[in-house]
Short mmCIF file of C-alpha atoms in Angstrom, two decimals:
data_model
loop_
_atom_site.label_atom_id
_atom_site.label_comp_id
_atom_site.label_asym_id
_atom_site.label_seq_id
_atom_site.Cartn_x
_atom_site.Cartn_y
_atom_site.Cartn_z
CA UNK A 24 0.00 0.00 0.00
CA UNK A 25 1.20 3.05 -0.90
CA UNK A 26 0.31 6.50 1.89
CA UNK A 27 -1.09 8.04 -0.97
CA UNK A 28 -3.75 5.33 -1.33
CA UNK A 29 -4.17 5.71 2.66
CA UNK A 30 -4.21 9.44 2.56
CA UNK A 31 -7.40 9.40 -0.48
CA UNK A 32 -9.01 7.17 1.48
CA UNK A 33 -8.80 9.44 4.71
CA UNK A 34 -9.90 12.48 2.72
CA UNK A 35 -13.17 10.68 1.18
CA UNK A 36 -14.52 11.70 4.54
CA UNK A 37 -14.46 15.52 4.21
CA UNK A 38 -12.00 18.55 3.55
CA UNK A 39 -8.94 18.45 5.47
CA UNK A 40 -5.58 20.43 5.51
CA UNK A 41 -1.86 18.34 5.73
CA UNK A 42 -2.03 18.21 9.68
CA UNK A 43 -5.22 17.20 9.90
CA UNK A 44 -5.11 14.32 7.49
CA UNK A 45 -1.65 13.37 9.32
CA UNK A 46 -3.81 13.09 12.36
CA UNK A 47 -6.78 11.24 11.06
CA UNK A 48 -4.97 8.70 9.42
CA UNK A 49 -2.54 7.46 11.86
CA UNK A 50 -5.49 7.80 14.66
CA UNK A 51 -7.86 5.48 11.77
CA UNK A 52 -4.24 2.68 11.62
CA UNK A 53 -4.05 3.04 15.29
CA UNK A 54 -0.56 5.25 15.54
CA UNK A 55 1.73 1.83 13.57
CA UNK A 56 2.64 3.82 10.83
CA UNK A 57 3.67 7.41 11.67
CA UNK A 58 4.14 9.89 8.72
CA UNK A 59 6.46 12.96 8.67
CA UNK A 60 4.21 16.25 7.62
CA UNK A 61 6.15 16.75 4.46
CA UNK A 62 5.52 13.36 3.36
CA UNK A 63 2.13 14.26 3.64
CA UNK A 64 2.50 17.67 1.50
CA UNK A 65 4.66 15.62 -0.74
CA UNK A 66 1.77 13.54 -1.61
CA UNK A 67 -1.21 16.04 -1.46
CA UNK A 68 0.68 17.63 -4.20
CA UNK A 69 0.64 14.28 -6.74
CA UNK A 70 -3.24 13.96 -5.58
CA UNK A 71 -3.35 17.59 -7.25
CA UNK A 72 -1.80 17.10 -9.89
CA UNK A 73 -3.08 13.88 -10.96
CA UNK A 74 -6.22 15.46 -10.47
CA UNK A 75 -7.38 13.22 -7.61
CA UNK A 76 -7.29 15.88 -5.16
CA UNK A 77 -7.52 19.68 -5.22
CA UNK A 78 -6.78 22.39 -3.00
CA UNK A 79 -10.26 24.26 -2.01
CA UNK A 80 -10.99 26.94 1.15
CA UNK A 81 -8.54 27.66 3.65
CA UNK A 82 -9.08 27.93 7.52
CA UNK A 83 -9.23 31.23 9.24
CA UNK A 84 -5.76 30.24 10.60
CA UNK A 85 -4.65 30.23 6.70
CA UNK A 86 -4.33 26.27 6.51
CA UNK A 87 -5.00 24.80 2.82
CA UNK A 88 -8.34 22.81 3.28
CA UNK A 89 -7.36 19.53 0.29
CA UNK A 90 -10.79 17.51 -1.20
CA UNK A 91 -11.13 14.62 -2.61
CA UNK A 92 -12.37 14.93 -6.46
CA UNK A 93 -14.44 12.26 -8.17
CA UNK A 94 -11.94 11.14 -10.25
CA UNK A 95 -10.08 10.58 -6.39
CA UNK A 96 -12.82 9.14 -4.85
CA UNK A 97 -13.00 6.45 -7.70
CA UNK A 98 -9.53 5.48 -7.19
CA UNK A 99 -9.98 5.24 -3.44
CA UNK A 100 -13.11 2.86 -3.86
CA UNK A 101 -11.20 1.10 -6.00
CA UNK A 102 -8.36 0.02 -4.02
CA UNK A 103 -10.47 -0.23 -0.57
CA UNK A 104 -12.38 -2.70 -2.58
CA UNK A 105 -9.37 -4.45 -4.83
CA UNK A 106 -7.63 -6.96 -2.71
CA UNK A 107 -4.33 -6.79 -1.50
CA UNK A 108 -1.16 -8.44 -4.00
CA UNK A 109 1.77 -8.94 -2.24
CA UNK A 110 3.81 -8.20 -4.44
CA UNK A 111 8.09 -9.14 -3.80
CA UNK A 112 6.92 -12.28 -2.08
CA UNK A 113 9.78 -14.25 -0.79
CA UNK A 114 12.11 -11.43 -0.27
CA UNK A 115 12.18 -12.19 3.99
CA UNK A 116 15.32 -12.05 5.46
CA UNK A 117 14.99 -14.87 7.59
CA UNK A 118 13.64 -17.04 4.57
CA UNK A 119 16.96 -16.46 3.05
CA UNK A 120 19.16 -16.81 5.73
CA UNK A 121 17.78 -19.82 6.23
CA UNK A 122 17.85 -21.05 2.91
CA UNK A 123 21.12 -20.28 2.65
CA UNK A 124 22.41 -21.53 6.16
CA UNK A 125 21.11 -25.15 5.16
CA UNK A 126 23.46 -25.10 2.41
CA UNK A 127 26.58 -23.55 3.96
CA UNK A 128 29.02 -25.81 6.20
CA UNK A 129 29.45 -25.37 9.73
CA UNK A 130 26.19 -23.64 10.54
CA UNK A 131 24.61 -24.75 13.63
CA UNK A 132 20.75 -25.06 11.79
CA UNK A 133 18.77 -26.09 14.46
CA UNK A 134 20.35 -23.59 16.89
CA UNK A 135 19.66 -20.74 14.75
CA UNK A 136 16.11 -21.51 13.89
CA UNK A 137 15.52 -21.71 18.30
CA UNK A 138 17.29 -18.29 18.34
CA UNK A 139 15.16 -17.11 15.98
CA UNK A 140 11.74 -18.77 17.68
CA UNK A 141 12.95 -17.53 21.04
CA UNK A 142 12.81 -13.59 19.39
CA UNK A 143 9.77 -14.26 17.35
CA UNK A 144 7.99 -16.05 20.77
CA UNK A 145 9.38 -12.71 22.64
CA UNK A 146 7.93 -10.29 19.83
CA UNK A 147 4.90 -12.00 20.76
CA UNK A 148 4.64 -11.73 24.02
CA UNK A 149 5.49 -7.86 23.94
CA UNK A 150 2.51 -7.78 21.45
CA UNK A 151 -0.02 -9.91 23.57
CA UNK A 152 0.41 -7.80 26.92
CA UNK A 153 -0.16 -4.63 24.92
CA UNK A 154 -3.42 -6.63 23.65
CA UNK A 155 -3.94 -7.17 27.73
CA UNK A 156 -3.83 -3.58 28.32
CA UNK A 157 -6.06 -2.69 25.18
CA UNK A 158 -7.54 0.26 25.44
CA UNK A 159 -10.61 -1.05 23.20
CA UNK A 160 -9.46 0.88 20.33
CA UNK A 161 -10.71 -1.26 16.92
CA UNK A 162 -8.54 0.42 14.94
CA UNK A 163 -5.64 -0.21 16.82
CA UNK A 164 -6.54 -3.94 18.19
CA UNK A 165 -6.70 -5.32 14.45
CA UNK A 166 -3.01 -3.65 13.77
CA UNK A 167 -2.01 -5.47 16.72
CA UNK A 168 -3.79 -8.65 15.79
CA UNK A 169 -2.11 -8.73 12.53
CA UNK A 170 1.20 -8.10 13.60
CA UNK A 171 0.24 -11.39 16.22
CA UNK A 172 -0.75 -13.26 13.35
CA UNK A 173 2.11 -12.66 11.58
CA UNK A 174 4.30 -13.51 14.16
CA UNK A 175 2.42 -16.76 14.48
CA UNK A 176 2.99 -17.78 11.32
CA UNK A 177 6.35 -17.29 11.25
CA UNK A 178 6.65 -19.67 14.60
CA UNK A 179 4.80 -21.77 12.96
CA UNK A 180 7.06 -22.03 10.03
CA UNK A 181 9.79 -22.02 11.72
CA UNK A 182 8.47 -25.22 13.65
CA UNK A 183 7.54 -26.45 10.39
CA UNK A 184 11.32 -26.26 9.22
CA UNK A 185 13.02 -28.19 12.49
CA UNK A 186 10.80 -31.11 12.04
CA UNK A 187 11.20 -31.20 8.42
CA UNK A 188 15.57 -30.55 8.60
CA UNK A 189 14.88 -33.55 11.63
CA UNK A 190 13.05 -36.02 9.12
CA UNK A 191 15.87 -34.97 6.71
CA UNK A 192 18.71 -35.70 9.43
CA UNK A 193 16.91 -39.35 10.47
CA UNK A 194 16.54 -40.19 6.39
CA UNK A 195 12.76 -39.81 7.51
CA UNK A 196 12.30 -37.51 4.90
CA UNK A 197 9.19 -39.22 1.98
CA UNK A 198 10.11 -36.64 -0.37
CA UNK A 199 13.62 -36.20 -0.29
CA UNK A 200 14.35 -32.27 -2.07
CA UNK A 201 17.62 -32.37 -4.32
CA UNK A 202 20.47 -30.86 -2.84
CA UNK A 203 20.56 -27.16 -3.30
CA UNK A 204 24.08 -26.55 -4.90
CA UNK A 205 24.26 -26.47 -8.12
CA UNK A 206 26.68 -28.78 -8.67
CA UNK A 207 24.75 -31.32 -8.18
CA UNK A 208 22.01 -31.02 -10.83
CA UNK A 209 21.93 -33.99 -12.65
CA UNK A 210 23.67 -34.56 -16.00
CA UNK A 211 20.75 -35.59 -18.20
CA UNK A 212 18.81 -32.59 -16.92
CA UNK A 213 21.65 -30.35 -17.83
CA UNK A 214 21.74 -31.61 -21.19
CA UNK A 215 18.96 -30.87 -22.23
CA UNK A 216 19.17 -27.40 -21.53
CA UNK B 10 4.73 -12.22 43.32
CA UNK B 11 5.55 -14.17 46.28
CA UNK B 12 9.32 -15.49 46.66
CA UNK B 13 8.22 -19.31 47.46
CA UNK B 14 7.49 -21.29 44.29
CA UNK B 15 4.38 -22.81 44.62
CA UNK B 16 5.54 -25.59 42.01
CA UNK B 17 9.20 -26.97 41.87
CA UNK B 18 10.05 -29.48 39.75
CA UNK B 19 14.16 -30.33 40.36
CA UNK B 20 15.96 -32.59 38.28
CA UNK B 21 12.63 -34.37 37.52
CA UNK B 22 13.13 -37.22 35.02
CA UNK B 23 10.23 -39.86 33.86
CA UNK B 24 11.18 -43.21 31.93
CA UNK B 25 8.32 -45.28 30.52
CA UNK B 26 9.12 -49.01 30.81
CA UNK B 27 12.90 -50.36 30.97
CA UNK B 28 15.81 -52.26 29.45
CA UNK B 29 15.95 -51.35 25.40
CA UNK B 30 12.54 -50.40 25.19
CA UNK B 31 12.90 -47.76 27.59
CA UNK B 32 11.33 -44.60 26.93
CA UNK B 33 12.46 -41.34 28.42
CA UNK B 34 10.11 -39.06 28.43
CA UNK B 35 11.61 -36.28 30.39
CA UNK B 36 15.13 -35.82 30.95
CA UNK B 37 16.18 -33.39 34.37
CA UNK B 38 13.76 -31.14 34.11
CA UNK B 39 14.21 -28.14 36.39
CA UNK B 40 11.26 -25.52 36.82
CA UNK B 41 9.19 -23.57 39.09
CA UNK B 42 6.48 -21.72 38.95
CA UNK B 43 5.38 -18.40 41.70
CA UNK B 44 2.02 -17.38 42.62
CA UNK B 45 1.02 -14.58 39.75
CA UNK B 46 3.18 -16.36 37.38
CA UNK B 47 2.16 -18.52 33.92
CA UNK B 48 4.07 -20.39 32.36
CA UNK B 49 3.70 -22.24 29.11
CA UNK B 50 5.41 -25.25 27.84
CA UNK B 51 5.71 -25.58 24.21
CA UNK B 52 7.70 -28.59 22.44
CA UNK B 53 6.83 -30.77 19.00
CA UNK B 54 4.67 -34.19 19.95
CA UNK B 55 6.29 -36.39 21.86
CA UNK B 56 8.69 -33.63 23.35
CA UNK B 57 7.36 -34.46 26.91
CA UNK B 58 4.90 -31.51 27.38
CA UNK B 59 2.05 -33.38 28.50
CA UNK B 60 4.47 -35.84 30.76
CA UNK B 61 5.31 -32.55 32.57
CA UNK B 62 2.16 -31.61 33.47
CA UNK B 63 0.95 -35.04 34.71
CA UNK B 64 4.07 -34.87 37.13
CA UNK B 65 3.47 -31.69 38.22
CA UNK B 66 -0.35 -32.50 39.04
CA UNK B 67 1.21 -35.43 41.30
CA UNK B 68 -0.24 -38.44 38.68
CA UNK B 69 2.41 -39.81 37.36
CA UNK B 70 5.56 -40.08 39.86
CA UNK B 71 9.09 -39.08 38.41
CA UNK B 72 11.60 -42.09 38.00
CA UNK B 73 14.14 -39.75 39.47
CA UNK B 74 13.83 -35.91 40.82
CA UNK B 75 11.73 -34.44 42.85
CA UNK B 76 8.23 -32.46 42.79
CA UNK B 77 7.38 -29.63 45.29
CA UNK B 78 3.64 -28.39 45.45
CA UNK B 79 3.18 -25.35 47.97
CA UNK B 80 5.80 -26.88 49.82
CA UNK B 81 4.85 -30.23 49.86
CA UNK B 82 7.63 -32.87 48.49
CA UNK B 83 5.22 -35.01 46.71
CA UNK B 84 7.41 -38.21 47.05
CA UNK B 85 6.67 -38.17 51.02
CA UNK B 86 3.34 -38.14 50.34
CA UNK B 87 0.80 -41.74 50.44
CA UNK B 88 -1.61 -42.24 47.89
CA UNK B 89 -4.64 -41.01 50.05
CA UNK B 90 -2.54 -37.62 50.80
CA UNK B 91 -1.12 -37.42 47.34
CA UNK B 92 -5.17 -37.19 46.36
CA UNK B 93 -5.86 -34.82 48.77
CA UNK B 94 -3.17 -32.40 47.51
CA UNK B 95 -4.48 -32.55 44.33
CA UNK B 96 -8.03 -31.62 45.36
CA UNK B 97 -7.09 -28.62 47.43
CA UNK B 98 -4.00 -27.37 45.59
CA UNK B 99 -4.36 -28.17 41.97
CA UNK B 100 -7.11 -27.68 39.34
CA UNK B 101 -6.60 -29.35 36.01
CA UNK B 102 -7.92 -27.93 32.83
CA UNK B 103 -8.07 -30.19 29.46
CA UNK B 104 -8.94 -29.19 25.72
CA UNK B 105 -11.88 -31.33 25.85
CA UNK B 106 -13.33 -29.17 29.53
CA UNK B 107 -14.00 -32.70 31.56
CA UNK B 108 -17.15 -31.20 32.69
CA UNK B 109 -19.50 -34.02 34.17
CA UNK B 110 -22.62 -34.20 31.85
CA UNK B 111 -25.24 -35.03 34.16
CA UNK B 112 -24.16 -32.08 36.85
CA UNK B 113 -24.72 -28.48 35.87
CA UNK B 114 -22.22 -25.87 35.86
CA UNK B 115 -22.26 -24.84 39.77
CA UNK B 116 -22.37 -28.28 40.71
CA UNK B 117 -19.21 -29.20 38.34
CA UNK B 118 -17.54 -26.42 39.84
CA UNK B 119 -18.56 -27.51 43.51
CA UNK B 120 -17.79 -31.12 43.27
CA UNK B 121 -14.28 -30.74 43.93
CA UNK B 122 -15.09 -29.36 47.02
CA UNK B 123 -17.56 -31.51 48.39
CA UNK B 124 -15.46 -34.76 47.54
CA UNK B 125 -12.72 -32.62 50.04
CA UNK B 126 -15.82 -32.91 52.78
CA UNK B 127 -17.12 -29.01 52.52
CA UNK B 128 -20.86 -28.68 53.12
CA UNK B 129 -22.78 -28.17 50.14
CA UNK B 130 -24.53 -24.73 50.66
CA UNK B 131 -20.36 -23.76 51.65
CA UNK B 132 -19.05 -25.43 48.42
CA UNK B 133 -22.31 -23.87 46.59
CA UNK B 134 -21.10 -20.69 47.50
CA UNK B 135 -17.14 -21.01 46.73
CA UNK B 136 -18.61 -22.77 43.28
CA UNK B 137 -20.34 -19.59 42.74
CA UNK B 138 -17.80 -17.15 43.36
CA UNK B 139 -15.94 -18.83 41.40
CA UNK B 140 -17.94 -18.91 38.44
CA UNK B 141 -18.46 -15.04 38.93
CA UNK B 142 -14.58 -14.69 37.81
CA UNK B 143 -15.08 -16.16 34.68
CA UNK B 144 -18.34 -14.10 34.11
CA UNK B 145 -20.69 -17.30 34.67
CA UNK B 146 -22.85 -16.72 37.35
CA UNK B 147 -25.74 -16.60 35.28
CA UNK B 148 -25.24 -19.94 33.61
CA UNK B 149 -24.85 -21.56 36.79
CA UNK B 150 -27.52 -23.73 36.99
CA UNK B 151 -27.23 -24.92 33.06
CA UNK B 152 -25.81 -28.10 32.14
CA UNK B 153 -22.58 -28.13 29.90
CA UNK B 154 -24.65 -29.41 26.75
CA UNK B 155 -26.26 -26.41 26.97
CA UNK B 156 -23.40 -24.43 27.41
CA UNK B 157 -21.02 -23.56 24.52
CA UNK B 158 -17.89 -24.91 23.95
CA UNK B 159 -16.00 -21.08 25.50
CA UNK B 160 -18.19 -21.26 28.36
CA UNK B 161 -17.54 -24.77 29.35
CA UNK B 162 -14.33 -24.03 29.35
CA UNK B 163 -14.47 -21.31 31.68
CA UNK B 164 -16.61 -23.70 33.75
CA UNK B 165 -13.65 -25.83 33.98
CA UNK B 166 -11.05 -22.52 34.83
CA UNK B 167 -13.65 -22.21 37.80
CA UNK B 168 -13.67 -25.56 38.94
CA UNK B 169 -9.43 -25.44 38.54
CA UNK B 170 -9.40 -22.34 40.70
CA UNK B 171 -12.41 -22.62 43.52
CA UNK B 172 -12.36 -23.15 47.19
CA UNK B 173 -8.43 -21.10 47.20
CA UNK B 174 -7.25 -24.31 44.99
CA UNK B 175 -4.05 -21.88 43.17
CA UNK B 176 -2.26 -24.05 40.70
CA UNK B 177 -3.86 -24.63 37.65
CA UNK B 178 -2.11 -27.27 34.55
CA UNK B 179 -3.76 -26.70 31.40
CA UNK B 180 -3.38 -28.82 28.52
CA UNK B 181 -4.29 -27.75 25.44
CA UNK B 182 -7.22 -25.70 26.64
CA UNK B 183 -7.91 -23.57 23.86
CA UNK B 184 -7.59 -26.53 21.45
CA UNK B 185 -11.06 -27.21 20.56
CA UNK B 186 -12.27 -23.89 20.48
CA UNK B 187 -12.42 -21.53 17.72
CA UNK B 188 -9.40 -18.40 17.40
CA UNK B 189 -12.31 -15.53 19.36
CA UNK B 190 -13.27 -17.97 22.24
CA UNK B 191 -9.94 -19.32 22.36
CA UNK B 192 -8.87 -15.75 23.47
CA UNK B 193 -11.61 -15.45 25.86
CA UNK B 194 -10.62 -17.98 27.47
CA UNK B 195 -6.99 -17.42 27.67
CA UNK B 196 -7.95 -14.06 29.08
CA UNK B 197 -9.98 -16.03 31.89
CA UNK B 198 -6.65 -18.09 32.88
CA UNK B 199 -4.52 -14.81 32.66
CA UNK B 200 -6.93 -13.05 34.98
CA UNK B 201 -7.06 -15.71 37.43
CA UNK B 202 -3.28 -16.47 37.50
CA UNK B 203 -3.09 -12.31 37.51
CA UNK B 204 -5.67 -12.59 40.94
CA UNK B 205 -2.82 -14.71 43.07
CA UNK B 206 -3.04 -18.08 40.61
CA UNK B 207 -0.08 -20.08 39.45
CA UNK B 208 0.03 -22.02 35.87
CA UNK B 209 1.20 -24.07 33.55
CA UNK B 210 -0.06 -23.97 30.02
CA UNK B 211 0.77 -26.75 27.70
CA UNK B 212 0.28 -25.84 23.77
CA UNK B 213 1.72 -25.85 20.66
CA UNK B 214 0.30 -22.51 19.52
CA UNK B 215 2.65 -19.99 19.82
CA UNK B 216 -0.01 -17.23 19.79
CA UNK B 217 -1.56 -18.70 22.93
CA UNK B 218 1.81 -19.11 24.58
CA UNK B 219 2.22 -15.67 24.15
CA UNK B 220 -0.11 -15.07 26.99
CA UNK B 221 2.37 -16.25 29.55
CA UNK B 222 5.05 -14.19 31.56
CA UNK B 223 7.80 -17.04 30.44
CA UNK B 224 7.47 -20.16 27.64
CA UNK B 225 9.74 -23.19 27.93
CA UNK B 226 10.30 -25.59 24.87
CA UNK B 227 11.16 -28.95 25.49
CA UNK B 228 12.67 -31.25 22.92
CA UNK B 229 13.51 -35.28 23.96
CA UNK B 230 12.43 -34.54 27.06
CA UNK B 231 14.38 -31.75 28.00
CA UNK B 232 13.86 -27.67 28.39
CA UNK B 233 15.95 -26.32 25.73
CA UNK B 234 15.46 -22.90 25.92
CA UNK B 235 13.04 -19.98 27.66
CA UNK B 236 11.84 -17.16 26.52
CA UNK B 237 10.26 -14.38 28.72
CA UNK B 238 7.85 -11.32 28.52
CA UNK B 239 10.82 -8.32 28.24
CA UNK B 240 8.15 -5.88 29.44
CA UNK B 241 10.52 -3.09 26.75
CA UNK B 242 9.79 -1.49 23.81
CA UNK B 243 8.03 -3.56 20.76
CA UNK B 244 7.62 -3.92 17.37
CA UNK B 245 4.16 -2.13 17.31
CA UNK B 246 5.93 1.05 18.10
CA UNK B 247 5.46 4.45 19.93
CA UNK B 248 1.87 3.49 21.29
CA UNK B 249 3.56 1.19 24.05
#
């Protein structure tokens, strides 16, 4: 998601100036992604000039009041309703440190992938006693929930990967994977390349 | 937090059967546990998880080391006291609630007490209490069929908690219940562990576990490594 997407969708609700919209939007994504004012400005500007936005009354205190135009509040219904891509996928850190520590020598597999659930396991807890404590804020209790989530999942991969390495240790393995250096693809297969 | 650990388990190792068949399922397992304190256990199948909790709830004796409950070394103890200790110290709480069917939700909650001698307008009382800290009193006099699967659960958080009984051993408990219930009810054992409880949670859901102040894997038997809450800054930034 882009902030501009974020910042049309904020202003579908009314005129607002570049503080205001700062406010409403991190108060509507419950304060997890704080934006610097000139970001804001930055992207006001491309709203105006792609015709999405457009600068209208100002405030007694002189403050630029920004609407939304129709053309803007297509594109905003648009991508509140158009689902989410990830685009990039694969490009975690810890999936490729990983992958890569399985093929290197010397690296202590298991150990790192505990290391790793011990942090993720903390991250979690910090998460869940700040769910404890909520303050019954929706906006902010689903951020929170999908960072949890998130965090689950990656426990539960991790998981996933120390029984599968142990299968692959005891030759428990049904569906043995070829050996990841290249080296070893086999001849016919590179022949016929 | 009180200094005393209302459950010690020292050097506590549990072999099933002997000679080459032997099975070890734990391996010197230290750990306690303090009033205000919950602790979850996490580990693949067969890790020793459940094994843990069945010798810390006094059911299954350790081949070697030793459990304390409140004090009490649990090797001194005969059968007869060994049951007693359970009833008035420890409240067990499983993924599929244990609830008697034909006995409604006050009198679940109260039968621990009674079996321990209490009158029953006493244990009525304590059962009722008890059910108020799970938000139950109004079910009281339902039968578990009619209760859902949350609520039964929280039944059997009340029954593991009434008449002052202060450790509670889950296993599992949020396992049959859907991700929004599972929460409630995790926020039921927090709350009660919060009010002067001790616990141990056994799961393999690392969301869940999250809800205790430490987690403990075990793998073969043994605790390989502990995490616990840091109480610093987080991920989820400056709202903390």
């Amino acid at each position: 998601m882009s902030v501009r997407q974020g910042l049309l969708a904020v202003l579908e609700l009314g005129p607002n100036y570049g503080y205001q919209l700062r406010a409403e939007f991190e108060s509507r994504t419950g304060g997890t992604w704080p934006l610097n004012i000139g970001q804001v400005y930055t992207t006001l500007d491309r709203l105006e000039r792609d015709g999405l936005a457009r600068r209208g009354d100002e405030t007694p205190e002189g403050q630029v009041l920004y609407e939304i135009t129709n053309a803007g509040r297509a594109e905003a219904d648009a991508w509140l309703s158009r689902p989410v891509v990830r685009e990039r996928a694969g490009r975690d850190e810890l999936a490729i440190k990983l992958a890569l520590a399985v093929t290197l020598p010397g690296v202590d597999v298991p150990a790192l992938i505990q290391a790793q659930r011990t942090a993720t396991l903390g991250a979690l807890q910090d998460l869940t006693r700040l769910k404890m404590a909520d303050e019954r804020d929706l906006a902010w209790e689903l951020v929170l929930e999908s960072m949890i989530f998130q965090l689950e999942a990656e426990a539960r991969w991790l998981d996933h990967t120390e029984a599968r390495l142990a299968r692959i240790r005891d030759g428990r393995d049904p569906r043995p994977a070829a050996p990841p250096a290249a080296a070893s693809v086999p001849a016919e297969r590179e022949a016929t390349r | 937090m009180s200094d005393a650990p209302l459950l010690k388990l020292d050097g506590v190792s549990v072999q099933y059967g002997s000679g080459p068949t032997a099975v070890t399922a734990l391996s010197g397992v230290d750990l306690e546990v303090r009033r205000g304190e919950l602790v979850a256990v996490m580990g693949s199948s067969g890790s020793g998880k459940s094994t843990l909790l069945t010798v810390a709830g006094g059911l299954v004796r350790p081949t070697s080391g030793e459990v304390v409950v409140d004090g009490q070394w649990l090797s001194t103890l005969r059968p007869g006291q060994l049951a007693t200790l359970r009833r008035r110290h420890l409240g067990f709480v499983f993924q599929d609630y244990n609830l008697v069917p034909a006995l409604t939700a006050i009198e679940n909650v109260a039968l621990p007490l009674e079996l321990d001698g209490w009158k029953a307008s006493r244990a009525r009382r304590a059962a009722r209490d008890a059910l108020s800290t799970v938000e139950l009193a109004e079910q009281a006099h339902r039968f578990p069929d009619d209760l859902s699967g949350g609520q039964q659960q929280r039944v059997a958080i009340a029954r593991a908690v009434v008449g002052g009984r202060s450790l509670i051993l889950a296993d599992e408990p949020t396992g049959a219940l859907d991700s929004t219930t599972g929460e409630v009810v995790l926020r039921m054992l927090r709350g009660r562990v919060d009010h002067g409880a001790a616990g141990i949670l056994v799961t393999h859901d690392a969301r869940h576990a999250a809800w205790a102040d430490r987690i403990v894997f075990l793998r073969d038997g043994r605790i390989v490594d502990e995490s616990a809450y840091r109480g610093v800054e987080t991920m989820a930034g400056s709202r903390a």
